[in-house]
PDB file of C-alpha atoms in Angstrom:
ATOM      1  CA  MET A   1      -0.138   0.084  -0.043  1.00 93.00           C
ATOM      2  CA  LYS A   2       1.352   3.434  -0.785  1.00 97.00           C
ATOM      3  CA  SER A   3       0.367   6.114   1.568  1.00 98.00           C
ATOM      4  CA  ALA A   4       1.021   9.986   2.047  1.00 98.00           C
ATOM      5  CA  VAL A   5       1.150  11.889   5.250  1.00 98.00           C
ATOM      6  CA  VAL A   6       0.086  15.475   5.347  1.00 98.00           C
ATOM      7  CA  LEU A   7       2.391  17.831   7.128  1.00 98.00           C
ATOM      8  CA  LEU A   8       1.156  21.225   8.519  1.00 97.00           C
ATOM      9  CA  PRO A   9       3.092  23.265  11.061  1.00 96.00           C
ATOM     10  CA  GLY A  10       1.991  22.493  14.418  1.00 96.00           C
ATOM     11  CA  LEU A  11       1.124  18.904  13.903  1.00 97.00           C
ATOM     12  CA  ASN A  12       3.039  16.732  16.310  1.00 97.00           C
ATOM     13  CA  ARG A  13       1.826  13.099  15.642  1.00 97.00           C
ATOM     14  CA  ASP A  14       3.241  12.712  12.239  1.00 97.00           C
ATOM     15  CA  ARG A  15       5.979  10.486  13.500  1.00 97.00           C
ATOM     16  CA  ASP A  16       3.907   8.239  15.130  1.00 96.00           C
ATOM     17  CA  MET A  17       1.756   7.935  12.053  1.00 98.00           C
ATOM     18  CA  ILE A  18       4.745   7.419   9.568  1.00 98.00           C
ATOM     19  CA  ALA A  19       6.130   4.893  11.943  1.00 97.00           C
ATOM     20  CA  ALA A  20       2.716   2.984  11.980  1.00 97.00           C
ATOM     21  CA  LEU A  21       2.206   3.124   8.387  1.00 97.00           C
ATOM     22  CA  THR A  22       5.945   2.150   7.605  1.00 97.00           C
ATOM     23  CA  LYS A  23       5.857  -1.051   9.939  1.00 96.00           C
ATOM     24  CA  ILE A  24       2.491  -2.176   8.726  1.00 96.00           C
ATOM     25  CA  SER A  25       2.729  -1.588   4.980  1.00 94.00           C
ATOM     26  CA  GLY A  26       6.271  -2.142   4.694  1.00 94.00           C
ATOM     27  CA  LYS A  27       6.767   1.075   2.828  1.00 95.00           C
ATOM     28  CA  PRO A  28       7.453   4.484   4.279  1.00 97.00           C
ATOM     29  CA  PRO A  29       4.816   7.207   3.467  1.00 98.00           C
ATOM     30  CA  VAL A  30       5.736  10.029   1.408  1.00 98.00           C
ATOM     31  CA  THR A  31       5.053  13.289   3.163  1.00 98.00           C
ATOM     32  CA  VAL A  32       3.209  16.379   1.601  1.00 98.00           C
ATOM     33  CA  TRP A  33       3.650  19.836   2.947  1.00 97.00           C
ATOM     34  CA  GLN A  34       0.830  22.249   3.327  1.00 95.00           C
ATOM     35  CA  THR A  35       1.806  24.347   0.258  1.00 95.00           C
ATOM     36  CA  ASP A  36       1.933  21.276  -1.970  1.00 96.00           C
ATOM     37  CA  SER A  37      -0.952  21.535  -4.570  1.00 95.00           C
ATOM     38  CA  GLU A  38      -0.413  17.822  -5.758  1.00 96.00           C
ATOM     39  CA  ILE A  39      -0.228  14.611  -3.870  1.00 97.00           C
ATOM     40  CA  PRO A  40       1.505  11.632  -5.662  1.00 97.00           C
ATOM     41  CA  ASP A  41      -0.491   8.352  -6.461  1.00 97.00           C
ATOM     42  CA  VAL A  42      -1.168   6.863  -3.421  1.00 97.00           C
ATOM     43  CA  ASP A  43      -3.886   4.319  -1.913  1.00 97.00           C
ATOM     44  CA  LEU A  44      -4.272   6.354   1.466  1.00 98.00           C
ATOM     45  CA  VAL A  45      -3.742   9.889   2.605  1.00 98.00           C
ATOM     46  CA  VAL A  46      -3.603  10.481   6.381  1.00 98.00           C
ATOM     47  CA  ILE A  47      -3.819  13.875   8.288  1.00 98.00           C
ATOM     48  CA  PRO A  48      -2.228  13.104  11.572  1.00 98.00           C
ATOM     49  CA  GLY A  49      -2.813  14.727  14.924  1.00 98.00           C
ATOM     50  CA  GLY A  50      -1.564  17.636  16.831  1.00 97.00           C
ATOM     51  CA  PHE A  51      -2.147  21.398  17.127  1.00 97.00           C
ATOM     52  CA  SER A  52      -1.914  22.846  13.446  1.00 96.00           C
ATOM     53  CA  TYR A  53      -1.553  26.616  13.482  1.00 96.00           C
ATOM     54  CA  GLY A  54      -1.949  26.437  17.340  1.00 94.00           C
ATOM     55  CA  ASP A  55      -5.563  25.699  17.203  1.00 94.00           C
ATOM     56  CA  TYR A  56      -6.038  29.490  16.302  1.00 95.00           C
ATOM     57  CA  LEU A  57      -9.517  30.610  15.333  1.00 95.00           C
ATOM     58  CA  ARG A  58     -10.986  26.990  15.701  1.00 95.00           C
ATOM     59  CA  CYS A  59      -9.045  23.629  15.685  1.00 96.00           C
ATOM     60  CA  GLY A  60      -8.142  22.591  12.271  1.00 96.00           C
ATOM     61  CA  ALA A  61      -9.630  26.096  10.801  1.00 96.00           C
ATOM     62  CA  ILE A  62      -6.507  27.337   9.254  1.00 96.00           C
ATOM     63  CA  GLY A  63      -4.781  23.998   8.217  1.00 96.00           C
ATOM     64  CA  ALA A  64      -8.207  23.223   6.518  1.00 97.00           C
ATOM     65  CA  ARG A  65      -7.613  26.170   4.011  1.00 96.00           C
ATOM     66  CA  MET A  66      -4.045  25.200   3.032  1.00 95.00           C
ATOM     67  CA  PRO A  67      -3.464  24.498  -0.541  1.00 95.00           C
ATOM     68  CA  VAL A  68      -2.663  20.803   0.312  1.00 97.00           C
ATOM     69  CA  MET A  69      -6.471  20.493   1.436  1.00 97.00           C
ATOM     70  CA  ARG A  70      -7.559  21.012  -2.074  1.00 97.00           C
ATOM     71  CA  ALA A  71      -5.328  18.270  -3.203  1.00 98.00           C
ATOM     72  CA  VAL A  72      -6.711  15.919  -0.429  1.00 98.00           C
ATOM     73  CA  ALA A  73     -10.433  16.818  -1.318  1.00 98.00           C
ATOM     74  CA  GLU A  74      -9.410  15.873  -5.082  1.00 98.00           C
ATOM     75  CA  LYS A  75      -8.108  12.618  -3.804  1.00 98.00           C
ATOM     76  CA  ALA A  76     -11.145  11.965  -1.718  1.00 98.00           C
ATOM     77  CA  ALA A  77     -13.667  12.754  -4.562  1.00 98.00           C
ATOM     78  CA  ARG A  78     -11.495  10.175  -6.795  1.00 97.00           C
ATOM     79  CA  GLY A  79     -12.282   7.393  -4.147  1.00 97.00           C
ATOM     80  CA  VAL A  80      -8.800   7.386  -2.542  1.00 97.00           C
ATOM     81  CA  MET A  81      -8.867   6.459   1.066  1.00 98.00           C
ATOM     82  CA  VAL A  82      -8.353   9.513   3.296  1.00 98.00           C
ATOM     83  CA  MET A  83      -8.049   9.221   7.421  1.00 98.00           C
ATOM     84  CA  GLY A  84      -7.773  12.060   9.750  1.00 98.00           C
ATOM     85  CA  VAL A  85      -6.827  11.306  13.419  1.00 98.00           C
ATOM     86  CA  CYS A  86      -7.631  13.900  15.997  1.00 98.00           C
ATOM     87  CA  ASN A  87      -6.465  17.405  14.612  1.00 98.00           C
ATOM     88  CA  GLY A  88      -6.719  15.501  11.402  1.00 98.00           C
ATOM     89  CA  PHE A  89     -10.306  14.872  11.988  1.00 98.00           C
ATOM     90  CA  GLN A  90     -10.916  18.428  13.076  1.00 98.00           C
ATOM     91  CA  ILE A  91      -9.252  19.588   9.705  1.00 98.00           C
ATOM     92  CA  LEU A  92     -11.453  17.145   7.548  1.00 98.00           C
ATOM     93  CA  LEU A  93     -14.642  18.651   9.401  1.00 98.00           C
ATOM     94  CA  GLU A  94     -13.448  22.109   8.858  1.00 97.00           C
ATOM     95  CA  ALA A  95     -12.562  21.532   5.083  1.00 97.00           C
ATOM     96  CA  GLY A  96     -16.119  20.153   4.793  1.00 96.00           C
ATOM     97  CA  LEU A  97     -15.041  16.617   3.727  1.00 98.00           C
ATOM     98  CA  LEU A  98     -16.979  15.286   6.841  1.00 98.00           C
ATOM     99  CA  PRO A  99     -20.161  16.837   8.429  1.00 98.00           C
ATOM    100  CA  GLY A 100     -20.420  18.344  11.542  1.00 97.00           C
ATOM    101  CA  ALA A 101     -17.833  20.019  14.240  1.00 97.00           C
ATOM    102  CA  LEU A 102     -15.539  18.999  17.018  1.00 96.00           C
ATOM    103  CA  MET A 103     -16.072  21.533  20.099  1.00 94.00           C
ATOM    104  CA  ARG A 104     -14.404  21.982  23.180  1.00 94.00           C
ATOM    105  CA  ASN A 105     -14.682  18.897  25.722  1.00 95.00           C
ATOM    106  CA  ALA A 106     -17.749  19.214  27.936  1.00 92.00           C
ATOM    107  CA  SER A 107     -15.347  19.048  31.080  1.00 92.00           C
ATOM    108  CA  LEU A 108     -13.377  21.728  29.555  1.00 91.00           C
ATOM    109  CA  ARG A 109     -10.106  19.781  30.271  1.00 94.00           C
ATOM    110  CA  PHE A 110      -7.673  18.181  27.989  1.00 96.00           C
ATOM    111  CA  VAL A 111      -7.969  14.561  28.130  1.00 97.00           C
ATOM    112  CA  CYS A 112      -5.260  12.077  27.678  1.00 97.00           C
ATOM    113  CA  ARG A 113      -5.943   8.557  28.414  1.00 96.00           C
ATOM    114  CA  GLU A 114      -7.021   5.494  27.083  1.00 96.00           C
ATOM    115  CA  VAL A 115     -10.714   4.688  26.289  1.00 97.00           C
ATOM    116  CA  LYS A 116     -12.819   1.692  24.967  1.00 97.00           C
ATOM    117  CA  LEU A 117     -13.969   1.998  21.476  1.00 98.00           C
ATOM    118  CA  GLU A 118     -16.983  -0.010  20.064  1.00 98.00           C
ATOM    119  CA  VAL A 119     -16.588  -0.680  16.432  1.00 98.00           C
ATOM    120  CA  ALA A 120     -19.997   0.768  15.370  1.00 98.00           C
ATOM    121  CA  ASN A 121     -19.688  -0.529  11.628  1.00 98.00           C
ATOM    122  CA  ALA A 122     -17.305  -3.010  10.952  1.00 97.00           C
ATOM    123  CA  ASN A 123     -18.339  -2.967   7.194  1.00 97.00           C
ATOM    124  CA  THR A 124     -16.013  -0.021   6.017  1.00 97.00           C
ATOM    125  CA  ALA A 125     -12.616  -0.347   4.495  1.00 96.00           C
ATOM    126  CA  PHE A 126     -11.243   0.918   7.627  1.00 97.00           C
ATOM    127  CA  THR A 127     -12.744  -1.361   9.938  1.00 97.00           C
ATOM    128  CA  ARG A 128     -13.021  -4.708   8.106  1.00 96.00           C
ATOM    129  CA  ARG A 129     -10.359  -6.493  10.281  1.00 97.00           C
ATOM    130  CA  TYR A 130     -12.654  -5.842  13.302  1.00 98.00           C
ATOM    131  CA  ALA A 131     -15.836  -7.910  14.371  1.00 97.00           C
ATOM    132  CA  PRO A 132     -18.982  -5.791  14.259  1.00 97.00           C
ATOM    133  CA  GLY A 133     -19.635  -4.404  17.669  1.00 97.00           C
ATOM    134  CA  GLN A 134     -16.145  -5.567  18.745  1.00 98.00           C
ATOM    135  CA  VAL A 135     -14.699  -3.279  21.634  1.00 98.00           C
ATOM    136  CA  ILE A 136     -11.032  -2.101  21.502  1.00 98.00           C
ATOM    137  CA  ARG A 137      -8.772  -0.127  23.511  1.00 97.00           C
ATOM    138  CA  CYS A 138      -7.324   3.095  22.225  1.00 97.00           C
ATOM    139  CA  PRO A 139      -5.692   6.303  23.546  1.00 97.00           C
ATOM    140  CA  VAL A 140      -7.126   9.865  23.170  1.00 97.00           C
ATOM    141  CA  ALA A 141      -5.472  13.036  23.682  1.00 97.00           C
ATOM    142  CA  HIS A 142      -7.306  16.078  22.811  1.00 97.00           C
ATOM    143  CA  HIS A 143      -8.964  19.327  24.067  1.00 96.00           C
ATOM    144  CA  ASP A 144     -11.663  19.822  21.451  1.00 96.00           C
ATOM    145  CA  GLY A 145     -13.217  16.263  20.625  1.00 97.00           C
ATOM    146  CA  ASN A 146     -16.874  16.999  21.369  1.00 97.00           C
ATOM    147  CA  TYR A 147     -18.359  16.070  18.344  1.00 97.00           C
ATOM    148  CA  PHE A 148     -21.679  17.994  17.343  1.00 96.00           C
ATOM    149  CA  ALA A 149     -23.957  17.878  14.397  1.00 95.00           C
ATOM    150  CA  ASP A 150     -27.278  19.069  13.929  1.00 93.00           C
ATOM    151  CA  ALA A 151     -30.206  16.556  14.450  1.00 94.00           C
ATOM    152  CA  GLU A 152     -30.975  16.082  10.845  1.00 96.00           C
ATOM    153  CA  THR A 153     -27.115  15.271   9.993  1.00 97.00           C
ATOM    154  CA  LEU A 154     -27.121  13.238  13.112  1.00 97.00           C
ATOM    155  CA  ALA A 155     -30.071  11.033  12.116  1.00 98.00           C
ATOM    156  CA  ARG A 156     -28.468  10.671   8.590  1.00 98.00           C
ATOM    157  CA  LEU A 157     -25.211   9.393   9.993  1.00 98.00           C
ATOM    158  CA  GLU A 158     -26.715   6.937  12.410  1.00 98.00           C
ATOM    159  CA  GLY A 159     -29.267   5.776   9.770  1.00 98.00           C
ATOM    160  CA  GLU A 160     -26.621   5.224   7.121  1.00 98.00           C
ATOM    161  CA  GLY A 161     -24.324   3.529   9.484  1.00 97.00           C
ATOM    162  CA  ARG A 162     -21.691   6.041   9.223  1.00 98.00           C
ATOM    163  CA  VAL A 163     -20.823   6.400  12.759  1.00 98.00           C
ATOM    164  CA  VAL A 164     -17.700   4.099  12.597  1.00 98.00           C
ATOM    165  CA  PHE A 165     -16.411   4.255  16.257  1.00 98.00           C
ATOM    166  CA  ARG A 166     -18.250   5.095  19.394  1.00 98.00           C
ATOM    167  CA  TYR A 167     -16.913   5.491  22.779  1.00 98.00           C
ATOM    168  CA  ALA A 168     -17.959   2.336  24.941  1.00 97.00           C
ATOM    169  CA  GLU A 169     -18.670   1.251  28.433  1.00 90.00           C
ATOM    170  CA  GLY A 170     -19.123   4.872  29.753  1.00 94.00           C
ATOM    171  CA  THR A 171     -15.699   6.140  28.626  1.00 95.00           C
ATOM    172  CA  ASN A 172     -16.924   8.875  26.388  1.00 97.00           C
ATOM    173  CA  PRO A 173     -14.008  11.476  27.552  1.00 97.00           C
ATOM    174  CA  ASN A 174     -15.410  14.622  25.753  1.00 97.00           C
ATOM    175  CA  GLY A 175     -19.207  14.818  25.907  1.00 95.00           C
ATOM    176  CA  SER A 176     -19.588  13.857  22.049  1.00 97.00           C
ATOM    177  CA  ILE A 177     -23.148  13.496  21.127  1.00 96.00           C
ATOM    178  CA  ASN A 178     -24.221   9.722  20.854  1.00 97.00           C
ATOM    179  CA  ASP A 179     -20.841   8.853  22.088  1.00 98.00           C
ATOM    180  CA  ILE A 180     -19.383   9.261  18.384  1.00 98.00           C
ATOM    181  CA  ALA A 181     -15.430   8.976  18.183  1.00 98.00           C
ATOM    182  CA  GLY A 182     -15.314   8.551  14.524  1.00 98.00           C
ATOM    183  CA  ILE A 183     -17.552   8.868  11.257  1.00 98.00           C
ATOM    184  CA  ILE A 184     -17.075   8.162   7.694  1.00 98.00           C
ATOM    185  CA  ASN A 185     -18.235   9.978   4.599  1.00 98.00           C
ATOM    186  CA  GLU A 186     -21.055   8.873   2.228  1.00 97.00           C
ATOM    187  CA  ASN A 187     -18.903   7.136  -0.218  1.00 97.00           C
ATOM    188  CA  GLY A 188     -17.104   5.149   2.470  1.00 97.00           C
ATOM    189  CA  ASN A 189     -13.522   6.384   1.781  1.00 98.00           C
ATOM    190  CA  VAL A 190     -12.937   9.356   4.141  1.00 98.00           C
ATOM    191  CA  LEU A 191     -12.817   8.537   7.872  1.00 98.00           C
ATOM    192  CA  GLY A 192     -12.303  10.937  10.819  1.00 98.00           C
ATOM    193  CA  LEU A 193     -11.764   9.805  14.405  1.00 98.00           C
ATOM    194  CA  MET A 194     -10.552  11.333  17.622  1.00 98.00           C
ATOM    195  CA  PRO A 195      -8.597   8.537  19.065  1.00 98.00           C
ATOM    196  CA  HIS A 196      -5.183   7.363  17.897  1.00 98.00           C
ATOM    197  CA  PRO A 197      -5.045   3.684  16.731  1.00 97.00           C
ATOM    198  CA  GLU A 198      -1.553   4.583  15.277  1.00 97.00           C
ATOM    199  CA  ASP A 199      -0.314   4.563  18.982  1.00 97.00           C
ATOM    200  CA  LEU A 200      -1.352   0.922  19.862  1.00 96.00           C
ATOM    201  CA  ILE A 201       0.138  -1.105  16.947  1.00 96.00           C
ATOM    202  CA  GLU A 202       2.875  -3.341  18.712  1.00 94.00           C
ATOM    203  CA  ALA A 203       3.410  -4.912  21.897  1.00 93.00           C
ATOM    204  CA  ALA A 204       5.709  -2.441  23.117  1.00 93.00           C
ATOM    205  CA  HIS A 205       2.705   0.057  23.119  1.00 93.00           C
ATOM    206  CA  GLY A 206       1.163  -2.154  25.646  1.00 92.00           C
ATOM    207  CA  GLY A 207      -1.313  -3.527  23.075  1.00 94.00           C
ATOM    208  CA  MET A 208      -2.047  -3.903  19.233  1.00 96.00           C
ATOM    209  CA  ASP A 209      -5.836  -2.883  19.129  1.00 97.00           C
ATOM    210  CA  GLY A 210      -5.031  -0.277  16.639  1.00 97.00           C
ATOM    211  CA  ARG A 211      -3.448  -2.550  14.021  1.00 97.00           C
ATOM    212  CA  PRO A 212      -6.312  -4.137  12.460  1.00 97.00           C
ATOM    213  CA  LEU A 213      -7.308  -0.809  11.001  1.00 97.00           C
ATOM    214  CA  PHE A 214      -4.161  -0.345   9.035  1.00 97.00           C
ATOM    215  CA  GLU A 215      -3.781  -3.998   8.144  1.00 96.00           C
ATOM    216  CA  GLY A 216      -7.482  -3.768   6.729  1.00 95.00           C
ATOM    217  CA  LEU A 217      -6.159  -0.832   4.637  1.00 94.00           C
ATOM    218  CA  VAL A 218      -2.923  -2.513   3.420  1.00 93.00           C
ATOM    219  CA  GLY A 219      -4.928  -5.735   2.472  1.00 83.00           C
ATOM    220  CA  ARG A 220      -7.248  -3.794   0.460  1.00 80.00           C
ATOM    221  CA  ALA A 221      -4.859  -1.823  -1.516  1.00 69.00           C
ATOM    222  CA  ALA A 222      -2.383  -4.884  -2.223  1.00 55.00           C
TER     223      ALA A 222
ATOM    224  CA  MET B   1     -10.533  52.812   4.523  1.00 94.00           C
ATOM    225  CA  ILE B   2     -13.795  51.008   6.049  1.00 97.00           C
ATOM    226  CA  LYS B   3     -13.830  49.626   9.450  1.00 97.00           C
ATOM    227  CA  ALA B   4     -15.849  46.664  10.444  1.00 98.00           C
ATOM    228  CA  ARG B   5     -16.533  44.442  13.419  1.00 98.00           C
ATOM    229  CA  VAL B   6     -17.646  40.910  13.044  1.00 98.00           C
ATOM    230  CA  THR B   7     -19.201  39.137  15.807  1.00 98.00           C
ATOM    231  CA  VAL B   8     -19.236  35.175  15.820  1.00 98.00           C
ATOM    232  CA  THR B   9     -21.482  33.541  18.330  1.00 96.00           C
ATOM    233  CA  LEU B  10     -22.737  29.877  19.116  1.00 95.00           C
ATOM    234  CA  LYS B  11     -26.026  29.016  17.427  1.00 95.00           C
ATOM    235  CA  SER B  12     -28.810  28.675  20.030  1.00 90.00           C
ATOM    236  CA  GLY B  13     -28.996  25.185  20.978  1.00 86.00           C
ATOM    237  CA  VAL B  14     -25.263  24.435  20.540  1.00 90.00           C
ATOM    238  CA  LEU B  15     -24.016  23.788  24.219  1.00 86.00           C
ATOM    239  CA  ASP B  16     -21.488  26.100  25.409  1.00 90.00           C
ATOM    240  CA  PRO B  17     -19.349  24.641  28.144  1.00 87.00           C
ATOM    241  CA  GLN B  18     -16.991  27.623  28.270  1.00 88.00           C
ATOM    242  CA  GLY B  19     -19.965  29.972  28.812  1.00 93.00           C
ATOM    243  CA  LYS B  20     -21.322  27.668  31.594  1.00 91.00           C
ATOM    244  CA  ALA B  21     -17.970  27.798  33.394  1.00 91.00           C
ATOM    245  CA  ILE B  22     -17.909  31.719  33.069  1.00 94.00           C
ATOM    246  CA  GLU B  23     -21.563  31.744  34.283  1.00 94.00           C
ATOM    247  CA  HIS B  24     -20.511  29.534  37.245  1.00 92.00           C
ATOM    248  CA  ALA B  25     -17.392  31.635  37.938  1.00 93.00           C
ATOM    249  CA  LEU B  26     -19.561  34.891  37.801  1.00 96.00           C
ATOM    250  CA  SER B  27     -22.117  33.435  40.299  1.00 94.00           C
ATOM    251  CA  GLY B  28     -18.962  32.452  42.596  1.00 92.00           C
ATOM    252  CA  LEU B  29     -17.817  36.016  42.606  1.00 95.00           C
ATOM    253  CA  GLY B  30     -21.201  37.020  43.931  1.00 96.00           C
ATOM    254  CA  PHE B  31     -22.914  38.315  40.894  1.00 96.00           C
ATOM    255  CA  ALA B  32     -26.210  36.998  41.288  1.00 92.00           C
ATOM    256  CA  GLY B  33     -28.879  36.711  38.682  1.00 93.00           C
ATOM    257  CA  VAL B  34     -26.788  35.974  35.585  1.00 95.00           C
ATOM    258  CA  ASP B  35     -29.100  33.381  33.981  1.00 94.00           C
ATOM    259  CA  GLN B  36     -26.778  32.670  31.031  1.00 93.00           C
ATOM    260  CA  VAL B  37     -23.600  33.357  29.439  1.00 95.00           C
ATOM    261  CA  ARG B  38     -22.771  32.498  25.883  1.00 94.00           C
ATOM    262  CA  GLN B  39     -19.057  33.140  24.824  1.00 94.00           C
ATOM    263  CA  GLY B  40     -18.140  34.406  21.104  1.00 96.00           C
ATOM    264  CA  LYS B  41     -15.500  36.114  19.096  1.00 97.00           C
ATOM    265  CA  VAL B  42     -15.095  39.447  17.772  1.00 98.00           C
ATOM    266  CA  PHE B  43     -13.015  40.303  14.768  1.00 98.00           C
ATOM    267  CA  ASP B  44     -12.267  43.931  14.037  1.00 98.00           C
ATOM    268  CA  LEU B  45     -11.012  44.365  10.523  1.00 98.00           C
ATOM    269  CA  GLU B  46      -9.916  47.399   8.350  1.00 97.00           C
ATOM    270  CA  LEU B  47     -10.697  47.082   4.579  1.00 97.00           C
ATOM    271  CA  ALA B  48      -9.070  49.333   1.939  1.00 96.00           C
ATOM    272  CA  GLY B  49     -11.284  51.259  -0.339  1.00 94.00           C
ATOM    273  CA  SER B  50     -14.795  52.967   0.451  1.00 94.00           C
ATOM    274  CA  ASP B  51     -17.173  50.756  -1.356  1.00 96.00           C
ATOM    275  CA  ARG B  52     -19.339  49.763   1.481  1.00 97.00           C
ATOM    276  CA  ALA B  53     -21.657  47.472  -0.439  1.00 96.00           C
ATOM    277  CA  LYS B  54     -18.677  45.476  -1.646  1.00 97.00           C
ATOM    278  CA  ALA B  55     -17.016  45.427   1.853  1.00 97.00           C
ATOM    279  CA  GLN B  56     -20.245  44.026   3.206  1.00 97.00           C
ATOM    280  CA  ALA B  57     -20.391  41.441   0.371  1.00 98.00           C
ATOM    281  CA  ASP B  58     -16.439  40.587   0.987  1.00 97.00           C
ATOM    282  CA  LEU B  59     -17.182  40.158   4.893  1.00 98.00           C
ATOM    283  CA  LYS B  60     -20.127  37.986   4.496  1.00 98.00           C
ATOM    284  CA  ALA B  61     -17.711  35.662   2.286  1.00 98.00           C
ATOM    285  CA  MET B  62     -14.862  35.781   4.762  1.00 98.00           C
ATOM    286  CA  CYS B  63     -17.415  34.730   7.427  1.00 98.00           C
ATOM    287  CA  GLU B  64     -18.682  31.783   5.356  1.00 97.00           C
ATOM    288  CA  LYS B  65     -15.372  30.813   4.144  1.00 96.00           C
ATOM    289  CA  LEU B  66     -13.241  31.220   7.542  1.00 97.00           C
ATOM    290  CA  LEU B  67     -14.160  33.432  10.341  1.00 98.00           C
ATOM    291  CA  ALA B  68     -17.434  31.235  11.357  1.00 97.00           C
ATOM    292  CA  ASN B  69     -17.921  27.757  11.183  1.00 96.00           C
ATOM    293  CA  THR B  70     -21.642  27.826  10.330  1.00 95.00           C
ATOM    294  CA  VAL B  71     -22.152  24.429  11.577  1.00 93.00           C
ATOM    295  CA  ILE B  72     -21.981  25.693  14.970  1.00 95.00           C
ATOM    296  CA  GLU B  73     -21.699  29.532  14.696  1.00 96.00           C
ATOM    297  CA  ASP B  74     -23.690  32.469  13.622  1.00 97.00           C
ATOM    298  CA  TYR B  75     -22.144  35.890  12.556  1.00 98.00           C
ATOM    299  CA  ALA B  76     -23.143  39.445  12.482  1.00 98.00           C
ATOM    300  CA  ILE B  77     -21.109  42.158  10.471  1.00 98.00           C
ATOM    301  CA  VAL B  78     -21.337  45.787  11.246  1.00 98.00           C
ATOM    302  CA  LEU B  79     -19.545  48.587   9.427  1.00 97.00           C
ATOM    303  CA  THR B  80     -18.503  51.463  11.360  1.00 89.00           C
TER     304      THR B  80
END
């Protein structure tokens, strides 16, 4: 699988993401800078986590308007897999590639801990190596992960099975509506999620629950 | 030059935990009777030229494209 990782000033989880993609796909991803208007031919584009532009204005708001995001939107429109994790999820929302918004955590606190995630839809390219309803462990680290969408959008997401990951067993760390942790677009090729599957891929991490997500993508592109 | 102020506020119905925290802090300071606080943002802009209709249209586009996230926020434009 060929992949690309988007780099913006202030993102800081790119190294973890590059390590995970390299280990699981066997090939290091190419990196694309915010001013790049083209992304090479790849199967997957990832926007990692961090604090692009210092979270100025709104989390992800400035990053979402950088030239590279037009290239990401073009890839998404052509069916290339796109995944945004944490700040990457916020950027996908701000760029309009996914519906809704991520607001300040209900507790007003930055949360950095492990949560339980339910695989609410295992019938996606990103989750096909998980069992339906499987509960996995996953770390979160964010201040603005409180997902919000208007009632109509929410009903559509739920009705179409587009809520892919949900905080399980009372571990919702941010007040997210319907315990939503990750959603997918209508065509099933753009995923955004707050938790960090790239940080739980080998025994040294204390678990490998994030690994099937990447393995499923690698298998699909092979 | 045209000066403008853009105010961005959360839509009604969108929870505002920061406003809520401020509300609690105010009551802790002894300000009784504060029924609600909603936090927002203010942008003061200076625009070249003197065409106020154009400024109004440009500001609306700026709000829609960047200054506000219209999923959760409303905006108001005042030219001064």
